[in-house]
């Protein structure tokens, strides 16, 4: 038998409440001080800028940046080069339709390439908040990341409430989904985060890797959920950088025991017919 495939990920949980440059510098220092062996480092949603701190979409748009010209991404690019790692950050991406920008996941590769992966499809228009005042909806699922034999996709925060996206990723060969989150605090919000992340992992027999913000606005509780749906890593409430290793054999064993993805492929690939 060949050597088991494994992938070590680093998760940044922090309160990114400053300007893009301040937030980039904070994340840079956290990872530089604690990094050991992670192949990929993941920052949470709003790691470039927290729109909840601002009174209007115009203020947020004023800080937005084109991905390839971003001062925030440039600092993260330096981190990637120094440690020879890939980094996934969240960028407030400038559009040609002000005052709305895009909420975009970006891969900064250790060879210097910068790749926009995914813009948030499901905007948080719920619980008294309207994220679509600030952002344009994304129009496509995530590009896949290939790392040490793993195929990973990306989702952002409110996406967790939409199982169709995660099943789409599983049916297209994803071994795990990286979820960048700014999961708001509130009554039973930690419980809903736990339940949803666990369900998405279990029903698709895949890893869910959650990077959430903490602090005054957000719930924290970043971590890793196994392909059988139980939490393997809980980062609690404090700011932290933690590394954790994913094992491909855990995915294989889960899918042997629970072949739900393959069964779904055979029985539930339905298409809507408006004439019926």
Short mmCIF file of C-alpha atoms in Angstrom, two decimals, residues 12 14-16 20-34 41 43-44 47 72 75-76 79 83 87 89 241:
data_model
loop_
_atom_site.label_atom_id
_atom_site.label_comp_id
_atom_site.label_asym_id
_atom_site.label_seq_id
_atom_site.Cartn_x
_atom_site.Cartn_y
_atom_site.Cartn_z
CA UNK A 12 -6.68 31.79 11.76
CA UNK A 14 -9.22 36.53 15.06
CA UNK A 15 -11.09 39.79 15.41
CA UNK A 16 -10.22 41.69 12.22
CA UNK A 20 -7.26 46.35 5.35
CA UNK A 21 -3.60 47.11 6.01
CA UNK A 22 -4.03 46.70 9.78
CA UNK A 23 -5.88 43.44 9.30
CA UNK A 24 -3.26 42.10 6.90
CA UNK A 25 -0.52 42.96 9.36
CA UNK A 26 -2.37 41.30 12.24
CA UNK A 27 -2.88 38.08 10.31
CA UNK A 28 0.71 38.19 9.04
CA UNK A 29 2.09 38.36 12.57
CA UNK A 30 -0.20 35.64 13.94
CA UNK A 31 0.84 33.16 11.27
CA UNK A 32 4.54 34.08 11.22
CA UNK A 33 4.78 33.55 14.99
CA UNK A 34 2.93 30.22 15.16
CA UNK A 41 -3.54 28.64 5.90
CA UNK A 43 -8.37 33.25 7.12
CA UNK A 44 -12.05 33.89 8.01
CA UNK A 47 -10.50 39.20 7.13
CA UNK A 72 -4.15 43.66 1.53
CA UNK A 75 0.92 41.69 2.32
CA UNK A 76 -0.57 38.20 2.42
CA UNK A 79 3.49 35.84 4.03
CA UNK A 83 6.66 30.43 4.57
CA UNK A 87 -3.12 31.16 1.93
CA UNK A 89 -8.16 35.06 2.45
CA UNK A 241 -3.80 30.14 15.10
#
